[in-house]
Amino acid sequence: MTPAEALLEQRLNTLFAALTDQPRQGLRRAIKACGLDSTAGVVALFEQTFGIEMPLFLLTCRRAADDRLFRRDHPEPEALVLPT
């Protein structure tokens, strides 16, 4: 692996972590914050590297963030049960 490839891999991993932690920050902003340039090229590379389409990844991360927030505000076990 060349130094450029290693740097790109590190930046993609940073993007993955940033989107996982704060999925509502905006894709373009997250990409720029990780030191990456072109949105379209980065999205394609991200999808190829991690094997998941970006829209699905963002949706999953947003739902997980919502679940964590709900769980923090409602720590009692009964809050997780849906009424029938």
Coordinates of N, CA and C in Angstrom, one line a residue, residues 16-73:
F16 N -16.3 7.3 8.0 CA -17.2 6.3 8.5 C -17.5 6.6 10.0
A17 N -16.5 6.9 10.8 CA -16.7 7.1 12.2 C -17.5 8.4 12.4
A18 N -17.2 9.5 11.7 CA -17.8 10.8 11.8 C -19.3 10.6 11.5
L19 N -19.6 9.9 10.4 CA -21.0 9.8 10.0 C -21.8 8.9 11.0
T20 N -21.1 7.9 11.6 CA -21.7 7.0 12.6 C -22.0 7.8 13.9
D21 N -21.1 8.7 14.3 CA -21.3 9.4 15.5 C -22.3 10.6 15.3
Q22 N -22.2 11.3 14.2 CA -23.1 12.4 14.0 C -23.7 12.3 12.5
P23 N -24.7 11.5 12.4 CA -25.2 11.2 11.0 C -26.0 12.4 10.4
R24 N -26.4 13.4 11.2 CA -27.1 14.5 10.7 C -26.3 15.8 10.4
Q25 N -25.0 15.6 10.4 CA -24.1 16.8 10.2 C -24.1 17.2 8.7
G26 N -24.5 16.3 7.8 CA -24.4 16.6 6.4 C -23.2 15.9 5.8
L27 N -23.5 15.3 4.7 CA -22.5 14.5 4.0 C -21.3 15.3 3.5
R28 N -21.7 16.4 2.8 CA -20.6 17.3 2.3 C -19.7 17.8 3.4
R29 N -20.3 18.2 4.5 CA -19.5 18.8 5.6 C -18.6 17.7 6.2
A30 N -19.1 16.5 6.4 CA -18.3 15.4 6.9 C -17.2 15.1 6.0
I31 N -17.5 15.1 4.7 CA -16.4 14.7 3.7 C -15.3 15.8 3.8
K32 N -15.7 17.0 3.8 CA -14.6 18.1 3.9 C -13.9 18.1 5.2
A33 N -14.6 17.8 6.3 CA -13.9 17.7 7.6 C -12.9 16.6 7.7
C34 N -13.1 15.6 6.9 CA -12.1 14.4 6.9 C -11.0 14.6 5.9
G35 N -11.0 15.8 5.2 CA -9.9 16.0 4.3 C -10.0 15.4 2.9
L36 N -11.3 15.1 2.6 CA -11.5 14.6 1.3 C -12.2 15.6 0.4
D37 N -12.1 15.4 -0.9 CA -12.6 16.5 -1.8 C -13.9 16.2 -2.5
S38 N -13.9 15.5 -3.6 CA -15.1 15.4 -4.4 C -16.2 14.5 -3.8
T39 N -17.4 15.0 -3.6 CA -18.4 14.3 -3.0 C -18.8 13.0 -3.8
A40 N -19.0 13.1 -5.1 CA -19.4 12.0 -5.9 C -18.3 10.9 -5.9
G41 N -17.1 11.3 -6.0 CA -16.0 10.3 -6.0 C -15.8 9.6 -4.7
V42 N -16.0 10.4 -3.6 CA -15.8 9.9 -2.3 C -16.9 8.9 -1.9
V43 N -18.2 9.3 -2.3 CA -19.3 8.4 -2.1 C -19.1 7.0 -2.8
A44 N -18.7 7.0 -4.0 CA -18.4 5.8 -4.7 C -17.3 5.0 -4.1
L45 N -16.3 5.6 -3.7 CA -15.2 4.9 -3.0 C -15.6 4.4 -1.7
F46 N -16.4 5.2 -0.9 CA -16.9 4.8 0.4 C -17.8 3.5 0.2
E47 N -18.7 3.5 -0.8 CA -19.5 2.4 -1.0 C -18.7 1.1 -1.4
Q48 N -17.7 1.3 -2.2 CA -16.9 0.2 -2.7 C -16.1 -0.3 -1.5
T49 N -15.5 0.6 -0.6 CA -14.7 0.2 0.5 C -15.5 -0.6 1.5
F50 N -16.6 0.0 1.9 CA -17.4 -0.6 3.0 C -18.5 -1.5 2.6
G51 N -18.8 -1.6 1.3 CA -19.9 -2.5 0.8 C -21.3 -2.1 1.2
I52 N -21.6 -0.8 1.4 CA -22.9 -0.4 1.7 C -23.2 0.9 0.9
E53 N -24.3 1.1 0.4 CA -24.7 2.3 -0.3 C -24.8 3.4 0.7
M54 N -24.4 4.6 0.3 CA -24.4 5.7 1.2 C -25.8 6.1 1.8
P55 N -26.8 6.1 0.9 CA -28.1 6.5 1.5 C -28.6 5.5 2.6
L56 N -28.3 4.2 2.4 CA -28.7 3.2 3.4 C -27.8 3.3 4.6
F57 N -26.6 3.6 4.4 CA -25.7 3.8 5.6 C -26.1 5.0 6.4
L58 N -26.4 6.1 5.8 CA -26.9 7.3 6.5 C -28.2 7.0 7.2
L59 N -29.1 6.4 6.5 CA -30.4 6.0 7.1 C -30.2 5.2 8.4
T60 N -29.4 4.2 8.3 CA -29.1 3.3 9.4 C -28.5 4.0 10.6
C61 N -27.5 4.9 10.3 CA -26.9 5.7 11.3 C -27.8 6.7 12.0
R62 N -28.7 7.3 11.2 CA -29.7 8.2 11.8 C -30.7 7.5 12.7
R63 N -31.1 6.3 12.2 CA -32.0 5.5 13.1 C -31.4 5.1 14.4
A64 N -30.1 4.7 14.3 CA -29.4 4.3 15.5 C -29.2 5.5 16.4
A65 N -28.9 6.6 15.9 CA -28.8 7.8 16.7 C -30.1 8.2 17.4
D66 N -31.2 8.0 16.6 CA -32.5 8.3 17.2 C -32.8 7.3 18.3
D67 N -32.4 6.0 18.1 CA -32.6 5.0 19.1 C -31.8 5.3 20.4
R68 N -30.6 5.7 20.2 CA -29.7 6.0 21.4 C -30.3 7.2 22.1
L69 N -30.8 8.2 21.4 CA -31.4 9.4 22.1 C -32.6 9.0 22.8
F70 N -33.5 8.2 22.2 CA -34.7 7.7 22.9 C -34.3 6.9 24.2
R71 N -33.4 6.0 24.0 CA -33.0 5.2 25.1 C -32.4 6.0 26.3
R72 N -31.7 7.0 25.9 CA -31.1 7.9 27.0 C -32.2 8.6 27.7
D73 N -33.2 9.1 27.0 CA -34.3 9.8 27.6 C -35.4 8.9 28.3

